[in-house]
mmCIF file of N, CA and C in Angstrom:
data_model
loop_
_atom_site.group_PDB
_atom_site.id
_atom_site.type_symbol
_atom_site.label_atom_id
_atom_site.label_comp_id
_atom_site.label_asym_id
_atom_site.label_seq_id
_atom_site.Cartn_x
_atom_site.Cartn_y
_atom_site.Cartn_z
ATOM 1 N N MET R 1 1.101 -1.050 -0.001
ATOM 2 C CA MET R 1 -0.030 -0.183 0.022
ATOM 3 C C MET R 1 0.982 0.905 0.149
ATOM 4 N N ASP R 2 0.393 2.091 -1.158
ATOM 5 C CA ASP R 2 1.610 3.596 -1.001
ATOM 6 C C ASP R 2 0.783 4.392 0.030
ATOM 7 N N ALA R 3 1.429 5.455 -0.195
ATOM 8 C CA ALA R 3 0.931 6.946 1.130
ATOM 9 C C ALA R 3 -0.356 7.223 0.228
ATOM 10 N N ALA R 4 -0.846 7.211 -0.672
ATOM 11 C CA ALA R 4 -1.867 7.770 -1.420
ATOM 12 C C ALA R 4 -3.019 7.076 -1.168
ATOM 13 N N GLU R 5 -3.028 5.498 -1.352
ATOM 14 C CA GLU R 5 -3.945 4.826 -0.939
ATOM 15 C C GLU R 5 -4.415 4.969 0.646
ATOM 16 N N ILE R 6 -3.245 4.987 1.329
ATOM 17 C CA ILE R 6 -3.670 4.631 2.935
ATOM 18 C C ILE R 6 -4.470 6.082 3.587
ATOM 19 N N ILE R 7 -3.899 7.113 2.542
ATOM 20 C CA ILE R 7 -4.919 8.514 3.016
ATOM 21 C C ILE R 7 -5.993 8.381 2.673
ATOM 22 N N SER R 8 -6.410 7.877 1.295
ATOM 23 C CA SER R 8 -7.630 7.720 1.323
ATOM 24 C C SER R 8 -8.438 7.120 1.931
ATOM 25 N N ARG R 9 -7.856 5.764 2.241
ATOM 26 C CA ARG R 9 -8.734 4.908 3.206
ATOM 27 C C ARG R 9 -8.858 5.696 4.062
ATOM 28 N N ALA R 10 -7.910 6.465 4.926
ATOM 29 C CA ALA R 10 -8.519 7.052 6.731
ATOM 30 C C ALA R 10 -9.200 8.072 6.212
ATOM 31 N N ALA R 11 -9.508 9.229 4.980
ATOM 32 C CA ALA R 11 -9.957 9.846 4.440
ATOM 33 C C ALA R 11 -11.691 9.443 4.564
ATOM 34 N N GLY R 12 -12.101 8.116 4.551
ATOM 35 C CA GLY R 12 -13.386 7.583 4.461
ATOM 36 C C GLY R 12 -13.843 7.406 5.964
ATOM 37 N N TYR R 13 -13.192 7.548 6.628
ATOM 38 C CA TYR R 13 -13.548 7.485 8.367
ATOM 39 C C TYR R 13 -14.025 9.243 8.784
ATOM 40 N N LEU R 14 -13.485 10.208 8.431
ATOM 41 C CA LEU R 14 -13.718 11.486 8.398
ATOM 42 C C LEU R 14 -15.313 11.592 8.631
ATOM 43 N N ASN R 15 -15.503 11.931 10.383
ATOM 44 C CA ASN R 15 -16.955 12.395 10.161
ATOM 45 C C ASN R 15 -17.299 13.091 11.542
ATOM 46 N N PRO R 16 -16.715 14.163 11.740
ATOM 47 C CA PRO R 16 -16.812 15.238 12.197
ATOM 48 C C PRO R 16 -18.140 15.778 12.734
ATOM 49 N N THR R 17 -18.270 15.370 14.126
ATOM 50 C CA THR R 17 -19.566 15.598 14.986
ATOM 51 C C THR R 17 -19.102 16.460 16.174
ATOM 52 N N GLU R 18 -20.137 17.376 16.556
ATOM 53 C CA GLU R 18 -20.328 18.290 17.697
ATOM 54 C C GLU R 18 -21.636 17.950 18.502
ATOM 55 N N ARG R 19 -21.169 17.442 19.201
ATOM 56 C CA ARG R 19 -22.006 17.344 20.427
ATOM 57 C C ARG R 19 -22.023 18.530 21.621
ATOM 58 N N GLY R 20 -22.537 19.504 21.720
ATOM 59 C CA GLY R 20 -22.284 20.364 22.750
ATOM 60 C C GLY R 20 -21.111 21.219 22.612
ATOM 61 N N ASP R 21 -20.075 20.847 23.512
ATOM 62 C CA ASP R 21 -18.668 21.164 23.569
ATOM 63 C C ASP R 21 -17.670 20.043 23.231
ATOM 64 N N ARG R 22 -18.272 19.047 23.062
ATOM 65 C CA ARG R 22 -17.485 17.798 22.855
ATOM 66 C C ARG R 22 -17.198 17.346 21.006
ATOM 67 N N THR R 23 -16.319 16.923 20.909
ATOM 68 C CA THR R 23 -16.237 16.684 18.949
ATOM 69 C C THR R 23 -15.769 15.486 18.748
ATOM 70 N N SER R 24 -16.073 15.099 17.966
ATOM 71 C CA SER R 24 -15.401 13.578 17.537
ATOM 72 C C SER R 24 -14.873 13.427 16.267
ATOM 73 N N GLY R 25 -14.464 12.562 15.593
ATOM 74 C CA GLY R 25 -14.234 12.205 13.751
ATOM 75 C C GLY R 25 -13.723 13.194 13.359
ATOM 76 N N GLY R 26 -12.964 14.343 13.870
ATOM 77 C CA GLY R 26 -12.392 15.550 13.048
ATOM 78 C C GLY R 26 -11.386 15.085 12.311
ATOM 79 N N VAL R 27 -10.743 13.963 13.044
ATOM 80 C CA VAL R 27 -9.312 13.101 12.480
ATOM 81 C C VAL R 27 -9.569 11.936 12.800
ATOM 82 N N ALA R 28 -9.218 11.412 11.607
ATOM 83 C CA ALA R 28 -9.308 9.621 11.448
ATOM 84 C C ALA R 28 -8.015 9.315 11.022
ATOM 85 N N THR R 29 -7.628 7.828 11.299
ATOM 86 C CA THR R 29 -6.087 7.264 11.341
ATOM 87 C C THR R 29 -6.693 5.813 10.554
ATOM 88 N N ALA R 30 -5.853 5.820 9.797
ATOM 89 C CA ALA R 30 -5.544 4.557 8.978
ATOM 90 C C ALA R 30 -3.944 3.801 9.270
ATOM 91 N N LEU R 31 -4.186 2.672 10.056
ATOM 92 C CA LEU R 31 -3.007 2.247 10.337
ATOM 93 C C LEU R 31 -2.886 0.376 10.032
ATOM 94 N N LEU R 32 -2.087 0.056 9.238
ATOM 95 C CA LEU R 32 -1.964 -0.955 8.223
ATOM 96 C C LEU R 32 -0.461 -1.714 9.393
ATOM 97 N N THR R 33 -1.179 -2.744 9.460
ATOM 98 C CA THR R 33 -0.189 -3.946 10.127
ATOM 99 C C THR R 33 0.997 -4.728 9.399
ATOM 100 N N LYS R 34 1.784 -5.023 9.679
ATOM 101 C CA LYS R 34 2.977 -5.945 9.074
ATOM 102 C C LYS R 34 2.432 -7.050 8.326
ATOM 103 N N ASP R 35 1.146 -7.348 8.944
ATOM 104 C CA ASP R 35 0.502 -8.698 8.070
ATOM 105 C C ASP R 35 -0.984 -8.004 7.124
ATOM 106 N N GLY R 36 -0.797 -6.963 6.887
ATOM 107 C CA GLY R 36 -1.542 -6.174 5.566
ATOM 108 C C GLY R 36 -3.359 -6.070 6.101
ATOM 109 N N THR R 37 -3.519 -6.066 7.726
ATOM 110 C CA THR R 37 -4.541 -6.071 8.032
ATOM 111 C C THR R 37 -4.760 -4.086 8.285
ATOM 112 N N LEU R 38 -5.458 -3.668 8.145
ATOM 113 C CA LEU R 38 -5.892 -1.906 7.922
ATOM 114 C C LEU R 38 -6.836 -2.189 9.462
ATOM 115 N N PHE R 39 -6.563 -1.057 10.124
ATOM 116 C CA PHE R 39 -6.915 -0.524 11.475
ATOM 117 C C PHE R 39 -7.724 0.775 11.187
ATOM 118 N N TYR R 40 -8.622 1.434 12.097
ATOM 119 C CA TYR R 40 -9.239 2.343 11.577
ATOM 120 C C TYR R 40 -9.558 3.166 13.332
ATOM 121 N N GLY R 41 -9.450 4.631 13.567
ATOM 122 C CA GLY R 41 -9.770 4.975 14.887
ATOM 123 C C GLY R 41 -10.247 6.430 14.322
ATOM 124 N N VAL R 42 -10.958 7.561 15.254
ATOM 125 C CA VAL R 42 -11.087 8.534 14.854
ATOM 126 C C VAL R 42 -10.508 9.349 16.343
ATOM 127 N N CYS R 43 -10.566 10.773 16.046
ATOM 128 C CA CYS R 43 -9.867 11.459 17.392
ATOM 129 C C CYS R 43 -11.486 11.413 18.397
ATOM 130 N N ILE R 44 -11.458 11.872 19.359
ATOM 131 C CA ILE R 44 -12.732 12.364 20.815
ATOM 132 C C ILE R 44 -12.025 13.403 21.042
ATOM 133 N N ASP R 45 -12.876 14.468 20.982
ATOM 134 C CA ASP R 45 -12.197 15.784 22.021
ATOM 135 C C ASP R 45 -12.875 16.237 22.999
ATOM 136 N N THR R 46 -12.504 15.819 24.147
ATOM 137 C CA THR R 46 -13.491 16.497 25.341
ATOM 138 C C THR R 46 -13.048 17.672 26.062
ATOM 139 N N ILE R 47 -13.886 18.428 26.847
ATOM 140 C CA ILE R 47 -13.497 19.557 27.548
ATOM 141 C C ILE R 47 -12.457 19.560 28.920
ATOM 142 N N SER R 48 -12.667 17.976 29.137
ATOM 143 C CA SER R 48 -12.160 17.824 30.330
ATOM 144 C C SER R 48 -10.772 16.983 30.077
ATOM 145 N N GLY R 49 -10.010 16.801 29.096
ATOM 146 C CA GLY R 49 -8.903 16.371 28.575
ATOM 147 C C GLY R 49 -8.700 14.696 28.727
ATOM 148 N N MET R 50 -10.157 14.028 29.072
ATOM 149 C CA MET R 50 -9.956 12.759 28.626
ATOM 150 C C MET R 50 -10.142 11.914 27.506
ATOM 151 N N GLY R 51 -10.260 12.894 26.456
ATOM 152 C CA GLY R 51 -10.450 12.092 24.762
ATOM 153 C C GLY R 51 -9.195 11.575 24.537
ATOM 154 N N PHE R 52 -8.946 11.255 23.147
ATOM 155 C CA PHE R 52 -7.865 10.899 22.533
ATOM 156 C C PHE R 52 -7.675 10.952 21.126
ATOM 157 N N CYS R 53 -6.342 10.722 20.804
ATOM 158 C CA CYS R 53 -6.020 10.708 19.702
ATOM 159 C C CYS R 53 -6.541 9.714 18.817
ATOM 160 N N ALA R 54 -6.914 9.931 17.415
ATOM 161 C CA ALA R 54 -7.254 8.957 16.204
ATOM 162 C C ALA R 54 -6.611 7.634 15.961
ATOM 163 N N GLU R 55 -5.006 7.957 16.423
ATOM 164 C CA GLU R 55 -3.710 6.911 15.930
ATOM 165 C C GLU R 55 -4.028 6.050 17.156
ATOM 166 N N HIS R 56 -4.722 6.385 18.767
ATOM 167 C CA HIS R 56 -4.967 6.072 19.831
ATOM 168 C C HIS R 56 -6.053 4.631 19.818
ATOM 169 N N ALA R 57 -7.075 5.562 19.297
ATOM 170 C CA ALA R 57 -8.544 4.420 18.613
ATOM 171 C C ALA R 57 -7.854 3.481 17.559
ATOM 172 N N ALA R 58 -6.730 3.681 16.636
ATOM 173 C CA ALA R 58 -6.557 2.624 15.471
ATOM 174 C C ALA R 58 -5.544 1.779 16.368
ATOM 175 N N ALA R 59 -4.716 1.939 17.159
ATOM 176 C CA ALA R 59 -3.790 1.079 18.176
ATOM 177 C C ALA R 59 -5.013 0.287 19.018
ATOM 178 N N ALA R 60 -5.634 1.220 19.644
ATOM 179 C CA ALA R 60 -6.597 -0.164 20.594
ATOM 180 C C ALA R 60 -7.277 -1.369 19.734
ATOM 181 N N ALA R 61 -7.741 -0.630 18.631
ATOM 182 C CA ALA R 61 -8.236 -1.803 17.939
ATOM 183 C C ALA R 61 -7.625 -2.918 17.276
ATOM 184 N N MET R 62 -6.067 -2.111 16.866
ATOM 185 C CA MET R 62 -5.246 -3.322 16.384
ATOM 186 C C MET R 62 -4.684 -4.479 17.759
ATOM 187 N N LEU R 63 -4.447 -3.665 18.772
ATOM 188 C CA LEU R 63 -4.504 -4.504 19.984
ATOM 189 C C LEU R 63 -5.190 -5.919 20.350
ATOM 190 N N THR R 64 -6.955 -4.994 20.200
ATOM 191 C CA THR R 64 -7.948 -5.975 20.681
ATOM 192 C C THR R 64 -7.818 -7.293 19.350
ATOM 193 N N ALA R 65 -7.304 -6.670 18.445
ATOM 194 C CA ALA R 65 -7.028 -8.238 17.512
ATOM 195 C C ALA R 65 -6.130 -9.266 17.506
ATOM 196 N N GLY R 66 -5.300 -8.390 18.552
ATOM 197 C CA GLY R 66 -4.173 -9.314 18.873
ATOM 198 C C GLY R 66 -2.772 -9.043 17.983
ATOM 199 N N GLN R 67 -2.663 -8.131 17.470
ATOM 200 C CA GLN R 67 -1.244 -7.829 17.008
ATOM 201 C C GLN R 67 -0.940 -6.381 17.241
ATOM 202 N N SER R 68 0.639 -6.197 17.255
ATOM 203 C CA SER R 68 1.203 -4.798 17.510
ATOM 204 C C SER R 68 1.780 -4.410 16.669
ATOM 205 N N GLU R 69 2.175 -5.096 15.656
ATOM 206 C CA GLU R 69 3.369 -4.265 14.820
ATOM 207 C C GLU R 69 2.922 -3.716 13.387
ATOM 208 N N VAL R 70 3.206 -2.710 13.598
ATOM 209 C CA VAL R 70 2.774 -1.441 12.721
ATOM 210 C C VAL R 70 3.663 -1.270 11.203
ATOM 211 N N ALA R 71 2.978 -1.398 10.170
ATOM 212 C CA ALA R 71 3.901 -1.655 8.959
ATOM 213 C C ALA R 71 3.664 0.307 8.423
ATOM 214 N N MET R 72 2.578 0.893 8.575
ATOM 215 C CA MET R 72 2.309 2.432 8.300
ATOM 216 C C MET R 72 1.321 2.934 8.580
ATOM 217 N N VAL R 73 1.213 3.988 9.153
ATOM 218 C CA VAL R 73 0.112 4.912 9.835
ATOM 219 C C VAL R 73 -0.199 6.373 9.085
ATOM 220 N N VAL R 74 -1.180 6.827 9.404
ATOM 221 C CA VAL R 74 -1.200 7.971 8.419
ATOM 222 C C VAL R 74 -2.496 8.720 9.733
ATOM 223 N N ALA R 75 -2.811 9.890 9.569
ATOM 224 C CA ALA R 75 -3.785 10.856 10.175
ATOM 225 C C ALA R 75 -4.121 12.169 9.256
ATOM 226 N N VAL R 76 -5.427 12.088 9.028
ATOM 227 C CA VAL R 76 -5.556 13.059 7.946
ATOM 228 C C VAL R 76 -7.023 13.873 8.642
ATOM 229 N N THR R 77 -7.200 15.050 8.564
ATOM 230 C CA THR R 77 -8.614 15.597 8.719
ATOM 231 C C THR R 77 -8.914 16.865 7.181
ATOM 232 N N ARG R 78 -10.198 17.338 7.692
ATOM 233 C CA ARG R 78 -10.436 18.136 6.104
ATOM 234 C C ARG R 78 -10.910 19.452 6.910
ATOM 235 N N ASP R 79 -10.116 20.542 6.060
ATOM 236 C CA ASP R 79 -11.250 21.556 6.600
ATOM 237 C C ASP R 79 -11.458 22.447 5.181
ATOM 238 N N ASP R 80 -11.599 23.843 5.065
ATOM 239 C CA ASP R 80 -12.014 24.568 3.957
ATOM 240 C C ASP R 80 -11.295 24.414 2.821
ATOM 241 N N ASP R 81 -9.766 24.261 3.289
ATOM 242 C CA ASP R 81 -8.460 23.988 2.128
ATOM 243 C C ASP R 81 -8.788 22.810 1.643
ATOM 244 N N GLY R 82 -9.159 21.669 1.976
ATOM 245 C CA GLY R 82 -9.343 20.222 1.743
ATOM 246 C C GLY R 82 -9.145 19.390 2.618
ATOM 247 N N LEU R 83 -8.545 18.476 2.383
ATOM 248 C CA LEU R 83 -8.134 17.186 3.081
ATOM 249 C C LEU R 83 -6.189 17.571 3.229
ATOM 250 N N SER R 84 -6.276 17.273 4.425
ATOM 251 C CA SER R 84 -4.879 17.454 4.954
ATOM 252 C C SER R 84 -4.002 16.207 5.956
ATOM 253 N N VAL R 85 -3.082 15.807 5.502
ATOM 254 C CA VAL R 85 -2.238 14.771 6.492
ATOM 255 C C VAL R 85 -2.053 15.281 7.807
ATOM 256 N N LEU R 86 -1.901 14.692 8.805
ATOM 257 C CA LEU R 86 -1.419 15.259 9.993
ATOM 258 C C LEU R 86 0.009 14.365 10.413
ATOM 259 N N PRO R 87 1.190 15.322 10.992
ATOM 260 C CA PRO R 87 2.010 14.541 11.542
ATOM 261 C C PRO R 87 1.197 13.953 12.990
ATOM 262 N N PRO R 88 1.682 12.655 13.284
ATOM 263 C CA PRO R 88 1.547 12.289 14.767
ATOM 264 C C PRO R 88 2.194 13.457 15.538
ATOM 265 N N CYS R 89 1.074 13.621 16.914
ATOM 266 C CA CYS R 89 1.664 14.666 17.597
ATOM 267 C C CYS R 89 2.707 13.683 18.580
ATOM 268 N N GLY R 90 3.622 14.230 19.817
ATOM 269 C CA GLY R 90 4.789 13.656 20.349
ATOM 270 C C GLY R 90 3.976 12.326 21.226
ATOM 271 N N ARG R 91 2.855 12.442 21.914
ATOM 272 C CA ARG R 91 2.600 12.028 22.428
ATOM 273 C C ARG R 91 1.947 10.134 21.906
ATOM 274 N N CYS R 92 1.645 10.544 20.645
ATOM 275 C CA CYS R 92 1.476 9.155 19.765
ATOM 276 C C CYS R 92 2.388 8.623 19.410
ATOM 277 N N ARG R 93 3.325 9.622 18.898
ATOM 278 C CA ARG R 93 4.769 8.942 18.473
ATOM 279 C C ARG R 93 5.197 7.592 19.811
ATOM 280 N N GLU R 94 4.971 8.390 20.630
ATOM 281 C CA GLU R 94 6.121 7.498 21.721
ATOM 282 C C GLU R 94 4.742 6.458 22.406
ATOM 283 N N PHE R 95 3.306 6.543 22.005
ATOM 284 C CA PHE R 95 2.426 5.336 22.478
ATOM 285 C C PHE R 95 2.432 4.093 21.331
ATOM 286 N N LEU R 96 2.721 4.479 19.726
ATOM 287 C CA LEU R 96 2.928 3.425 18.856
ATOM 288 C C LEU R 96 4.804 2.709 19.527
ATOM 289 N N TYR R 97 5.756 3.565 19.428
ATOM 290 C CA TYR R 97 6.815 2.939 20.293
ATOM 291 C C TYR R 97 6.663 1.797 21.332
ATOM 292 N N GLN R 98 5.860 2.538 22.335
ATOM 293 C CA GLN R 98 5.948 1.578 23.320
ATOM 294 C C GLN R 98 4.879 0.392 23.620
ATOM 295 N N ILE R 99 4.189 0.391 22.725
ATOM 296 C CA ILE R 99 3.092 -0.962 22.387
ATOM 297 C C ILE R 99 4.304 -1.841 21.595
ATOM 298 N N ASP R 100 5.219 -1.520 20.925
ATOM 299 C CA ASP R 100 6.117 -2.598 19.978
ATOM 300 C C ASP R 100 7.407 -2.228 19.696
ATOM 301 N N ASP R 101 8.518 -2.580 20.330
ATOM 302 C CA ASP R 101 9.810 -1.440 19.965
ATOM 303 C C ASP R 101 10.093 -1.765 18.404
ATOM 304 N N ARG R 102 9.421 -2.765 17.488
ATOM 305 C CA ARG R 102 9.889 -2.746 15.982
ATOM 306 C C ARG R 102 9.205 -1.772 15.855
ATOM 307 N N ASN R 103 8.001 -1.018 16.251
ATOM 308 C CA ASN R 103 7.262 -0.075 15.420
ATOM 309 C C ASN R 103 8.458 1.155 15.056
ATOM 310 N N LEU R 104 9.359 1.074 15.549
ATOM 311 C CA LEU R 104 10.572 1.928 15.100
ATOM 312 C C LEU R 104 10.619 2.280 13.339
ATOM 313 N N ASP R 105 10.631 0.931 13.003
ATOM 314 C CA ASP R 105 10.770 0.949 11.586
ATOM 315 C C ASP R 105 9.194 1.196 10.372
ATOM 316 N N ALA R 106 8.248 1.397 11.607
ATOM 317 C CA ALA R 106 6.922 2.216 10.590
ATOM 318 C C ALA R 106 6.832 3.293 10.016
ATOM 319 N N GLN R 107 6.442 3.131 8.543
ATOM 320 C CA GLN R 107 6.548 4.103 8.091
ATOM 321 C C GLN R 107 5.129 4.983 8.378
ATOM 322 N N VAL R 108 5.593 6.422 8.707
ATOM 323 C CA VAL R 108 4.859 7.603 9.149
ATOM 324 C C VAL R 108 4.746 8.033 7.652
ATOM 325 N N VAL R 109 3.127 8.655 7.269
ATOM 326 C CA VAL R 109 2.877 9.252 6.145
ATOM 327 C C VAL R 109 2.641 10.582 6.610
ATOM 328 N N LEU R 110 3.588 11.556 6.238
ATOM 329 C CA LEU R 110 3.429 13.254 6.487
ATOM 330 C C LEU R 110 2.744 13.601 5.185
ATOM 331 N N GLY R 111 2.647 13.094 4.496
ATOM 332 C CA GLY R 111 2.409 13.760 3.171
ATOM 333 C C GLY R 111 1.750 12.676 1.907
ATOM 334 N N PRO R 112 1.188 13.140 1.116
ATOM 335 C CA PRO R 112 1.348 12.292 -0.545
ATOM 336 C C PRO R 112 2.210 11.707 -0.722
ATOM 337 N N ASP R 113 3.588 12.373 -0.978
ATOM 338 C CA ASP R 113 4.971 12.258 -1.194
ATOM 339 C C ASP R 113 5.916 12.162 -0.125
ATOM 340 N N THR R 114 5.524 11.964 1.220
ATOM 341 C CA THR R 114 6.545 12.196 2.408
ATOM 342 C C THR R 114 5.957 11.265 3.180
ATOM 343 N N VAL R 115 7.290 10.604 3.537
ATOM 344 C CA VAL R 115 7.037 9.303 4.630
ATOM 345 C C VAL R 115 8.434 9.604 5.299
ATOM 346 N N ALA R 116 8.490 8.966 6.452
ATOM 347 C CA ALA R 116 9.191 9.024 7.505
ATOM 348 C C ALA R 116 9.054 7.785 8.412
ATOM 349 N N THR R 117 10.089 7.018 8.683
ATOM 350 C CA THR R 117 9.754 6.274 9.617
ATOM 351 C C THR R 117 9.697 6.951 10.967
ATOM 352 N N LEU R 118 9.335 5.913 12.221
ATOM 353 C CA LEU R 118 9.053 6.491 13.578
ATOM 354 C C LEU R 118 10.237 6.776 14.212
ATOM 355 N N ALA R 119 11.025 5.859 13.702
ATOM 356 C CA ALA R 119 12.397 6.129 14.440
ATOM 357 C C ALA R 119 12.964 7.747 14.165
ATOM 358 N N ASP R 120 12.489 8.008 12.819
ATOM 359 C CA ASP R 120 12.906 9.388 12.069
ATOM 360 C C ASP R 120 12.304 10.589 13.325
ATOM 361 N N LEU R 121 11.056 10.130 13.504
ATOM 362 C CA LEU R 121 10.704 11.019 14.429
ATOM 363 C C LEU R 121 10.470 11.203 15.978
ATOM 364 N N LEU R 122 11.659 9.800 16.199
ATOM 365 C CA LEU R 122 11.790 10.158 17.480
ATOM 366 C C LEU R 122 13.222 9.627 17.854
ATOM 367 N N PRO R 123 14.151 10.931 17.258
ATOM 368 C CA PRO R 123 15.544 10.585 17.224
ATOM 369 C C PRO R 123 16.072 10.591 18.624
ATOM 370 N N GLU R 124 15.652 11.493 19.716
ATOM 371 C CA GLU R 124 16.261 11.084 21.149
ATOM 372 C C GLU R 124 15.497 10.701 22.104
ATOM 373 N N ARG R 125 14.950 9.498 21.896
ATOM 374 C CA ARG R 125 14.082 8.517 22.703
ATOM 375 C C ARG R 125 15.043 8.082 23.563
ATOM 376 N N GLN R 126 14.547 7.884 24.827
ATOM 377 C CA GLN R 126 15.206 7.190 25.712
ATOM 378 C C GLN R 126 15.500 5.716 25.473
ATOM 379 N N ALA R 127 16.603 4.980 25.917
ATOM 380 C CA ALA R 127 16.847 3.862 26.043
ATOM 381 C C ALA R 127 15.939 3.008 27.154
ATOM 382 N N ARG R 128 14.796 2.024 26.536
ATOM 383 C CA ARG R 128 14.169 1.534 27.615
ATOM 384 C C ARG R 128 15.173 0.243 28.502
ATOM 385 N N PRO R 129 14.556 0.456 29.752
ATOM 386 C CA PRO R 129 15.422 -0.648 30.639
ATOM 387 C C PRO R 129 15.018 -2.079 30.394
ATOM 388 N N VAL R 130 16.206 -2.604 30.530
ATOM 389 C CA VAL R 130 15.813 -4.063 30.723
ATOM 390 C C VAL R 130 15.709 -4.759 31.605
ATOM 391 N N PRO R 131 14.981 -5.629 31.562
ATOM 392 C CA PRO R 131 14.399 -6.010 33.064
ATOM 393 C C PRO R 131 15.295 -7.024 33.513
ATOM 394 N N SER R 132 15.286 -6.906 35.082
ATOM 395 C CA SER R 132 16.532 -8.134 35.841
ATOM 396 C C SER R 132 16.245 -9.454 35.875
ATOM 397 N N THR R 133 17.055 -10.129 35.304
ATOM 398 C CA THR R 133 16.717 -11.629 35.395
ATOM 399 C C THR R 133 16.920 -12.065 36.982
#
């Protein structure tokens, strides 16, 4: 799957909804696993800070299905200028890394012609402690 296709797949899940001071669906993510399965998620924004990013929702679906290794991920939104690709926030970058160390090799789509690895986006990450035996 290339960047354009995964962007298009994610865009199909955009469904901005407002309920009072809460919003959801304004950002959608498509997450492709190493075995070729696609998982999707949308953001949920609440005033109390209890919401979460679209990447978290897609990762939760992936983990629920018993998988953890990401091949490619993208987040998209739509505004007056059209469809835009969003880079994952720092929390989402770290979250994907902490789910599975192998995700450092995941391709993160930053635009139709721009892809970086998660490792590229986490250059100063801390080494994870090794459990004592």
